[in-house]
Coordinates of C-alpha atoms and ligand atoms in Angstrom, one line a residue:
M1 CA -41.0 -25.3 -183.4
K2 CA -42.7 -23.1 -180.5
K3 CA -45.0 -24.4 -178.2
I4 CA -48.0 -22.4 -177.3
L5 CA -50.5 -23.2 -174.0
V6 CA -54.0 -22.6 -175.3
T7 CA -56.3 -22.8 -172.0
G8 CA -59.4 -22.8 -172.9
G9 CA -58.6 -23.9 -176.4
T10 CA -61.9 -26.1 -176.9
G11 CA -64.0 -22.9 -176.4
Y12 CA -65.1 -20.3 -178.9
I13 CA -62.4 -17.8 -179.3
G14 CA -59.7 -20.6 -178.2
S15 CA -60.5 -22.8 -181.0
H16 CA -60.5 -20.8 -183.5
T17 CA -57.1 -19.6 -182.3
V18 CA -55.6 -22.7 -182.3
V19 CA -56.4 -23.1 -185.8
E20 CA -54.4 -19.7 -186.3
L21 CA -51.5 -20.6 -184.3
Q22 CA -50.9 -24.2 -186.1
R23 CA -51.1 -22.0 -189.5
K24 CA -48.6 -20.2 -188.4
G25 CA -46.3 -23.2 -187.5
Y26 CA -47.0 -23.0 -183.3
E27 CA -47.4 -26.7 -181.6
V28 CA -50.1 -26.2 -179.8
L29 CA -50.7 -27.5 -176.3
I30 CA -54.7 -27.5 -175.1
V31 CA -55.9 -27.6 -171.6
D32 CA -59.3 -27.1 -170.7
N33 CA -62.0 -28.7 -168.2
L34 CA -65.0 -28.9 -170.8
S35 CA -67.5 -26.9 -168.8
N36 CA -68.2 -25.4 -171.7
S37 CA -66.6 -26.8 -175.0
R38 CA -67.0 -30.4 -176.0
L39 CA -64.3 -32.8 -176.8
D40 CA -65.0 -33.3 -180.5
V41 CA -63.5 -29.9 -181.1
L42 CA -60.4 -31.7 -181.5
D43 CA -61.4 -33.8 -184.6
N44 CA -62.6 -30.4 -186.1
I45 CA -59.8 -28.4 -185.2
E46 CA -57.6 -31.7 -187.2
T47 CA -59.7 -31.3 -190.0
I48 CA -59.0 -28.0 -190.8
S49 CA -55.1 -28.0 -189.5
G50 CA -54.4 -31.3 -190.3
I51 CA -52.9 -31.6 -186.9
R52 CA -54.5 -32.6 -183.7
P53 CA -53.3 -30.3 -180.9
A54 CA -52.5 -32.1 -177.3
F55 CA -54.9 -32.1 -174.9
E56 CA -55.2 -32.5 -171.2
Q57 CA -58.6 -32.0 -169.4
L58 CA -58.0 -30.1 -166.4
D59 CA -59.3 -27.7 -164.1
L60 CA -56.9 -24.7 -163.7
A61 CA -59.0 -23.5 -160.4
D62 CA -57.1 -26.3 -158.7
G63 CA -53.7 -24.9 -157.6
K64 CA -52.0 -28.3 -156.9
L65 CA -53.3 -29.8 -160.2
T66 CA -52.2 -26.9 -162.1
A67 CA -48.9 -26.5 -160.5
E68 CA -48.5 -30.3 -161.4
F69 CA -49.6 -30.0 -164.6
F70 CA -46.7 -27.0 -165.3
Q71 CA -44.2 -29.0 -163.8
R72 CA -44.9 -31.3 -166.4
N73 CA -45.1 -28.9 -169.0
P74 CA -41.9 -26.9 -168.3
S75 CA -40.7 -26.0 -171.7
L76 CA -43.4 -23.6 -173.1
D77 CA -42.5 -20.6 -175.0
G78 CA -46.1 -18.8 -174.2
V79 CA -49.7 -18.9 -172.6
I80 CA -53.0 -17.9 -173.8
H81 CA -55.5 -17.7 -171.0
F82 CA -59.0 -17.8 -172.6
A83 CA -60.7 -20.7 -169.6
A84 CA -62.9 -18.6 -167.9
F85 CA -66.8 -18.1 -167.4
K86 CA -68.6 -15.3 -169.4
A87 CA -72.0 -15.2 -169.0
V88 CA -73.0 -12.0 -167.3
G89 CA -76.3 -12.9 -165.9
Q90 CA -75.1 -16.2 -164.2
S91 CA -72.0 -14.3 -162.6
V92 CA -75.0 -12.3 -161.2
A93 CA -76.8 -14.8 -159.8
D94 CA -73.7 -16.7 -158.3
P95 CA -70.8 -14.4 -158.1
L96 CA -68.6 -16.4 -155.7
M97 CA -68.6 -19.1 -158.6
Y98 CA -67.0 -16.3 -161.1
Y99 CA -64.4 -15.3 -158.8
R100 CA -63.2 -18.6 -157.9
N101 CA -63.1 -19.6 -161.3
N102 CA -61.9 -16.7 -162.7
L103 CA -59.6 -15.7 -160.8
Y104 CA -58.1 -18.6 -159.1
S105 CA -57.2 -20.1 -162.1
L106 CA -55.3 -17.0 -163.5
V107 CA -53.6 -16.7 -160.3
N108 CA -52.8 -20.7 -160.6
V109 CA -51.2 -19.7 -164.3
L110 CA -49.2 -17.0 -163.7
Q111 CA -47.8 -19.1 -160.4
G112 CA -47.0 -21.8 -163.0
M113 CA -45.4 -19.7 -165.9
K114 CA -43.6 -17.5 -162.6
D115 CA -42.0 -21.1 -161.2
N116 CA -41.4 -22.6 -164.6
N117 CA -39.9 -19.6 -165.9
I118 CA -42.4 -19.1 -168.6
Q119 CA -42.6 -15.8 -169.8
N120 CA -45.1 -14.6 -172.2
L121 CA -48.9 -14.6 -171.3
V122 CA -51.8 -13.4 -173.4
F123 CA -55.1 -12.5 -172.0
S124 CA -58.5 -12.2 -172.8
S125 CA -59.8 -9.1 -171.3
S126 CA -63.2 -7.0 -172.3
C127 CA -64.4 -4.0 -173.3
T128 CA -66.7 -4.3 -170.4
V129 CA -64.4 -2.9 -168.5
Y130 CA -65.0 0.5 -170.1
G131 CA -68.3 0.3 -168.9
Q132 CA -70.6 3.4 -170.5
P133 CA -67.5 5.2 -172.0
E134 CA -67.8 9.0 -171.9
Q135 CA -65.9 9.2 -175.3
L136 CA -66.6 7.3 -178.4
P137 CA -64.8 5.7 -180.1
V138 CA -63.0 4.3 -177.0
N139 CA -59.3 3.9 -176.3
E140 CA -56.7 2.1 -174.1
K141 CA -56.4 5.0 -171.5
A142 CA -59.9 5.4 -171.0
P143 CA -60.8 5.1 -167.1
I144 CA -62.0 1.8 -166.1
Q145 CA -65.8 2.0 -164.6
K146 CA -67.3 0.6 -161.8
A147 CA -68.0 -2.8 -162.8
W148 CA -71.7 -3.8 -163.6
S149 CA -71.4 -7.5 -163.2
P150 CA -69.2 -9.6 -161.4
Y151 CA -68.3 -11.3 -164.8
G152 CA -67.0 -7.7 -165.4
N153 CA -65.1 -7.4 -162.4
T154 CA -63.3 -10.5 -162.7
K155 CA -61.4 -9.5 -166.1
Q156 CA -60.6 -5.8 -164.4
M157 CA -59.4 -7.3 -161.3
S158 CA -57.6 -10.1 -163.5
E159 CA -56.0 -6.7 -165.3
E160 CA -54.8 -6.0 -161.8
I161 CA -53.4 -9.4 -160.7
I162 CA -51.3 -9.5 -164.1
E163 CA -50.4 -6.0 -163.8
F164 CA -48.8 -6.4 -160.2
T165 CA -47.5 -9.9 -161.1
V166 CA -45.7 -8.8 -164.3
K167 CA -43.7 -5.9 -162.0
S168 CA -42.5 -8.9 -159.4
C169 CA -41.0 -11.5 -161.7
D170 CA -40.0 -11.9 -165.3
V171 CA -43.5 -13.0 -167.0
K172 CA -45.0 -10.6 -169.3
A173 CA -48.2 -10.0 -170.6
I174 CA -50.5 -8.7 -173.2
A175 CA -54.1 -7.9 -172.4
L176 CA -56.6 -8.1 -175.6
R177 CA -59.7 -6.4 -174.8
Y178 CA -62.5 -7.8 -177.1
F179 CA -65.7 -6.5 -178.4
N180 CA -67.9 -8.5 -179.4
P181 CA -66.9 -11.5 -181.2
I182 CA -69.7 -13.2 -183.6
G183 CA -69.7 -15.4 -186.5
A184 CA -67.5 -18.7 -187.1
H185 CA -64.7 -20.4 -189.0
E186 CA -65.2 -20.4 -192.8
S187 CA -65.3 -24.2 -192.7
A188 CA -68.3 -24.3 -190.3
L189 CA -66.3 -26.8 -188.7
I190 CA -66.1 -24.5 -185.4
G191 CA -68.1 -21.8 -184.0
E192 CA -69.8 -21.0 -180.6
L193 CA -71.5 -23.4 -179.2
P194 CA -73.8 -21.7 -176.6
L195 CA -75.3 -23.9 -173.8
G196 CA -79.2 -23.4 -173.3
T197 CA -80.4 -20.4 -174.2
P198 CA -77.9 -18.2 -175.6
N199 CA -77.4 -14.3 -173.9
N200 CA -75.5 -13.2 -176.9
L201 CA -77.2 -11.7 -179.9
M202 CA -75.8 -13.6 -182.7
P203 CA -76.5 -17.3 -181.8
F204 CA -79.6 -15.8 -180.7
V205 CA -80.5 -14.7 -184.1
T206 CA -79.3 -17.7 -185.7
Q207 CA -81.0 -20.0 -183.5
T208 CA -84.0 -18.2 -184.1
A209 CA -84.0 -18.3 -188.2
I210 CA -82.8 -22.3 -187.9
G211 CA -86.6 -22.6 -185.8
I212 CA -84.9 -23.5 -182.3
R213 CA -86.1 -20.5 -180.8
E214 CA -89.6 -18.8 -181.7
C215 CA -88.9 -14.6 -182.0
L216 CA -85.8 -12.8 -180.9
S217 CA -86.3 -10.1 -178.5
V218 CA -84.5 -6.8 -179.3
F219 CA -83.4 -5.4 -176.2
G220 CA -84.5 -1.2 -176.5
G221 CA -85.2 0.7 -179.0
D222 CA -85.6 4.2 -177.8
Y223 CA -81.8 4.2 -177.4
D224 CA -79.8 7.6 -178.4
T225 CA -78.8 5.9 -181.4
P226 CA -79.3 6.3 -185.0
D227 CA -82.2 4.0 -185.6
G228 CA -83.0 3.7 -181.3
T229 CA -81.3 -0.1 -180.6
A230 CA -78.0 -0.2 -178.9
V231 CA -74.6 -0.3 -180.3
R232 CA -71.5 -2.4 -180.5
D233 CA -68.5 -3.1 -182.3
Y234 CA -69.2 -6.3 -183.8
I235 CA -65.9 -8.2 -184.7
H236 CA -65.1 -11.6 -186.5
V237 CA -64.1 -14.1 -184.6
V238 CA -61.2 -15.4 -187.0
D239 CA -59.6 -11.4 -186.6
I240 CA -60.0 -11.9 -183.1
A241 CA -58.0 -15.4 -183.1
Q242 CA -55.4 -13.9 -185.8
A243 CA -54.3 -11.2 -183.4
H244 CA -54.1 -13.6 -180.6
V245 CA -51.5 -15.0 -183.1
V246 CA -49.6 -11.3 -183.3
A247 CA -49.9 -10.6 -179.8
V248 CA -47.9 -14.0 -179.4
E249 CA -45.4 -13.2 -181.7
R250 CA -44.7 -9.9 -180.7
M251 CA -43.8 -11.3 -177.0
L252 CA -41.7 -13.8 -178.3
G253 CA -39.6 -11.0 -181.0
D254 CA -39.1 -9.1 -177.7
K255 CA -40.7 -6.1 -179.3
G256 CA -43.3 -4.8 -176.5
K257 CA -42.8 -1.6 -175.3
S258 CA -43.6 -2.7 -171.4
N259 CA -43.9 -5.9 -169.4
F260 CA -47.7 -5.1 -169.5
E261 CA -49.5 -3.7 -172.8
I262 CA -53.5 -3.7 -173.2
F263 CA -55.1 -4.0 -176.9
N264 CA -58.6 -3.3 -177.9
L265 CA -59.8 -5.8 -180.5
G266 CA -62.8 -4.1 -182.6
T267 CA -63.2 -3.4 -186.1
G268 CA -63.7 0.5 -184.9
N269 CA -67.1 0.4 -186.1
G270 CA -70.2 0.7 -184.2
L271 CA -73.4 -0.9 -185.5
S272 CA -77.0 -1.2 -184.2
V273 CA -79.1 -4.1 -183.7
L274 CA -81.4 -3.8 -186.3
E275 CA -77.8 -3.7 -188.7
V276 CA -76.8 -7.1 -187.7
I277 CA -80.7 -8.2 -188.4
N278 CA -80.8 -6.7 -191.6
S279 CA -77.0 -7.9 -192.7
F280 CA -78.4 -11.6 -191.4
E281 CA -81.5 -11.1 -193.2
K282 CA -79.8 -10.5 -196.6
T283 CA -76.5 -13.1 -196.1
S284 CA -78.8 -15.9 -195.3
G285 CA -82.0 -15.2 -197.0
Q286 CA -83.9 -15.8 -193.8
K287 CA -86.6 -13.6 -192.7
L288 CA -86.1 -12.9 -189.1
N289 CA -89.0 -13.1 -186.7
Y290 CA -88.4 -10.6 -184.2
K291 CA -89.6 -7.9 -181.8
I292 CA -88.5 -4.9 -179.9
V293 CA -89.3 -5.0 -176.4
D294 CA -87.8 -3.5 -173.3
R295 CA -84.0 -2.8 -172.7
R296 CA -82.0 -5.2 -171.1
S297 CA -80.5 -4.2 -167.3
G298 CA -77.0 -4.0 -167.4
D299 CA -76.8 -3.2 -171.1
V300 CA -74.7 -0.4 -172.1
E301 CA -76.4 2.3 -175.0
K302 CA -73.2 2.2 -176.9
V303 CA -69.5 1.3 -177.3
W304 CA -67.1 0.5 -180.2
A305 CA -63.5 0.4 -180.0
D306 CA -60.2 3.2 -180.8
T307 CA -58.4 0.5 -182.8
T308 CA -55.6 3.3 -183.7
F309 CA -53.1 1.2 -181.2
A310 CA -53.9 -2.0 -182.2
N311 CA -53.4 -0.8 -185.4
Q312 CA -50.0 0.8 -185.2
E313 CA -48.2 -1.1 -182.6
L314 CA -49.7 -4.5 -183.2
G315 CA -49.8 -4.0 -186.7
W316 CA -53.2 -5.9 -186.8
K317 CA -55.9 -4.6 -188.2
A318 CA -59.5 -6.3 -188.3
L319 CA -60.0 -7.5 -192.0
K320 CA -63.8 -9.0 -192.2
G321 CA -66.8 -6.9 -192.3
L322 CA -70.5 -7.7 -191.1
D323 CA -71.7 -9.4 -193.6
E324 CA -69.1 -12.2 -193.7
M325 CA -69.7 -12.2 -190.0
T326 CA -73.0 -13.3 -190.2
L327 CA -73.1 -15.5 -193.2
S328 CA -69.9 -17.5 -191.1
A329 CA -72.6 -17.5 -187.8
W330 CA -75.1 -18.9 -190.3
K331 CA -73.5 -21.5 -191.9
W332 CA -72.6 -22.8 -188.2
E333 CA -76.2 -22.8 -187.7
L334 CA -76.7 -25.0 -190.6
R335 CA -74.2 -27.4 -189.9
L336 CA -75.1 -27.3 -186.4
A337 CA -78.5 -28.2 -187.3
E338 CA -77.6 -31.2 -189.7
I339 CA -74.7 -33.0 -187.2
K340 CA -78.4 -32.9 -185.6
K341 CA -80.2 -35.0 -187.5
Ligands
UFG1 N1 -79.2 -8.4 -177.3 C1 -80.5 -8.3 -178.2 N2 -81.3 -9.2 -178.0 C2 -80.7 -10.8 -177.4 C3 -79.2 -10.7 -177.1 C4 -78.6 -9.4 -177.0 O1 -81.4 -7.3 -178.8 O2 -81.5 -11.5 -177.7 C5 -78.6 -6.7 -178.1 C6 -77.9 -6.5 -176.5 O3 -78.8 -5.8 -176.2 C7 -76.9 -5.8 -176.8 C8 -76.4 -6.3 -178.3 O4 -77.5 -7.2 -178.5 O5 -77.3 -4.5 -177.3 C9 -75.4 -7.3 -178.2 O6 -75.4 -7.8 -177.0 P1 -74.6 -9.0 -176.5 O7 -75.2 -9.9 -175.3 O8 -74.5 -10.3 -177.8 O9 -73.3 -8.7 -176.1 P2 -72.9 -7.8 -175.1 O10 -72.6 -6.5 -175.2 O11 -73.9 -7.2 -174.4 O12 -72.0 -8.6 -174.2 C10 -70.6 -8.2 -174.7 C11 -70.0 -9.7 -173.9 C12 -69.7 -9.6 -172.7 C13 -69.4 -8.5 -172.0 C14 -70.2 -7.2 -172.3 C15 -70.1 -5.9 -172.1 O13 -70.9 -10.7 -174.7 O14 -68.5 -10.6 -172.4 O15 -70.5 -6.7 -173.6 O16 -70.6 -5.2 -172.6 F1 -69.7 -8.8 -170.7

């Protein structure tokens, strides 16, 4: 049985990936500092898969603790590194916190891998590295643009750190650039757990529908898009999770074309904020209270993925449509409300 370390494995994308790894017969060890997730995610993973993943609470930004962790666990076949902060606004308010957490943890993980001859890394990157691309759909060869936030900058810097590191030792890596992951597992047992007021669209939609928030502000109605609202490539979190398993398999099977490969993870379809709202209203049967307000600073107008490279090279394709995404997000919100009762 191949053993995979999943850092940030109790988080949103991490937890879904753990389930998909287990489904494919991998043994999973999770490391998470629980700064933005909860321990009971382990119970829910176990309910879904029938297997409780091994877990260690650890701050990977701590070099000494991370080195000790890798010494205790030298026989890992690969690492999927999700553990990072991801709130754009918070990163603008406290850049050093983002650089410290997101970069130290990556450096410490790479060091642990190098020192213990663990060769395969899958890294969580983001379409934010493209900024507002000149050509759409955007492919992996598009130029990296100056970051609009420290969060985005940590993703760019992380890719560069990995690129130079793989040239210097036996570590190989795949970076996956996520577009906009939304939705939840069909069981409604795991999903996104935003702390405080959500920044992202989907949790704000579902929280508004259930009455936690009064009204959704749609940021900008005057963009150069078909209905005036901004366009993104929304992708089901389970499709994203499955791509990680495919990436791990590619590395373990030594099928990579180079020691550092980068793939877009999107559906290839650009959807507007109003299209997401319409889908949500249809699948949930809820009327959503929303109003169109000014643009949010730092937002790009439109971005969606060219998925050709991922489809052809990884042999992976996003399969779930928008209605499945919005319905699963709603079922997850309903379950959270049920637990709170
Ligand atoms: N939006 C609203 N109202 C809200 C929240 C979002 O109208 O309350 C809109 C945004 O303006 C945007 C779209 O919904 O047009 C999606 O917004 P999200 O915040 O969900 O996602 P972003 O595309 O802004 O953010 C994503 C990732 C970040 C990444 C960023 C880079 O979540 O990690 O892309 O562009 F940094």
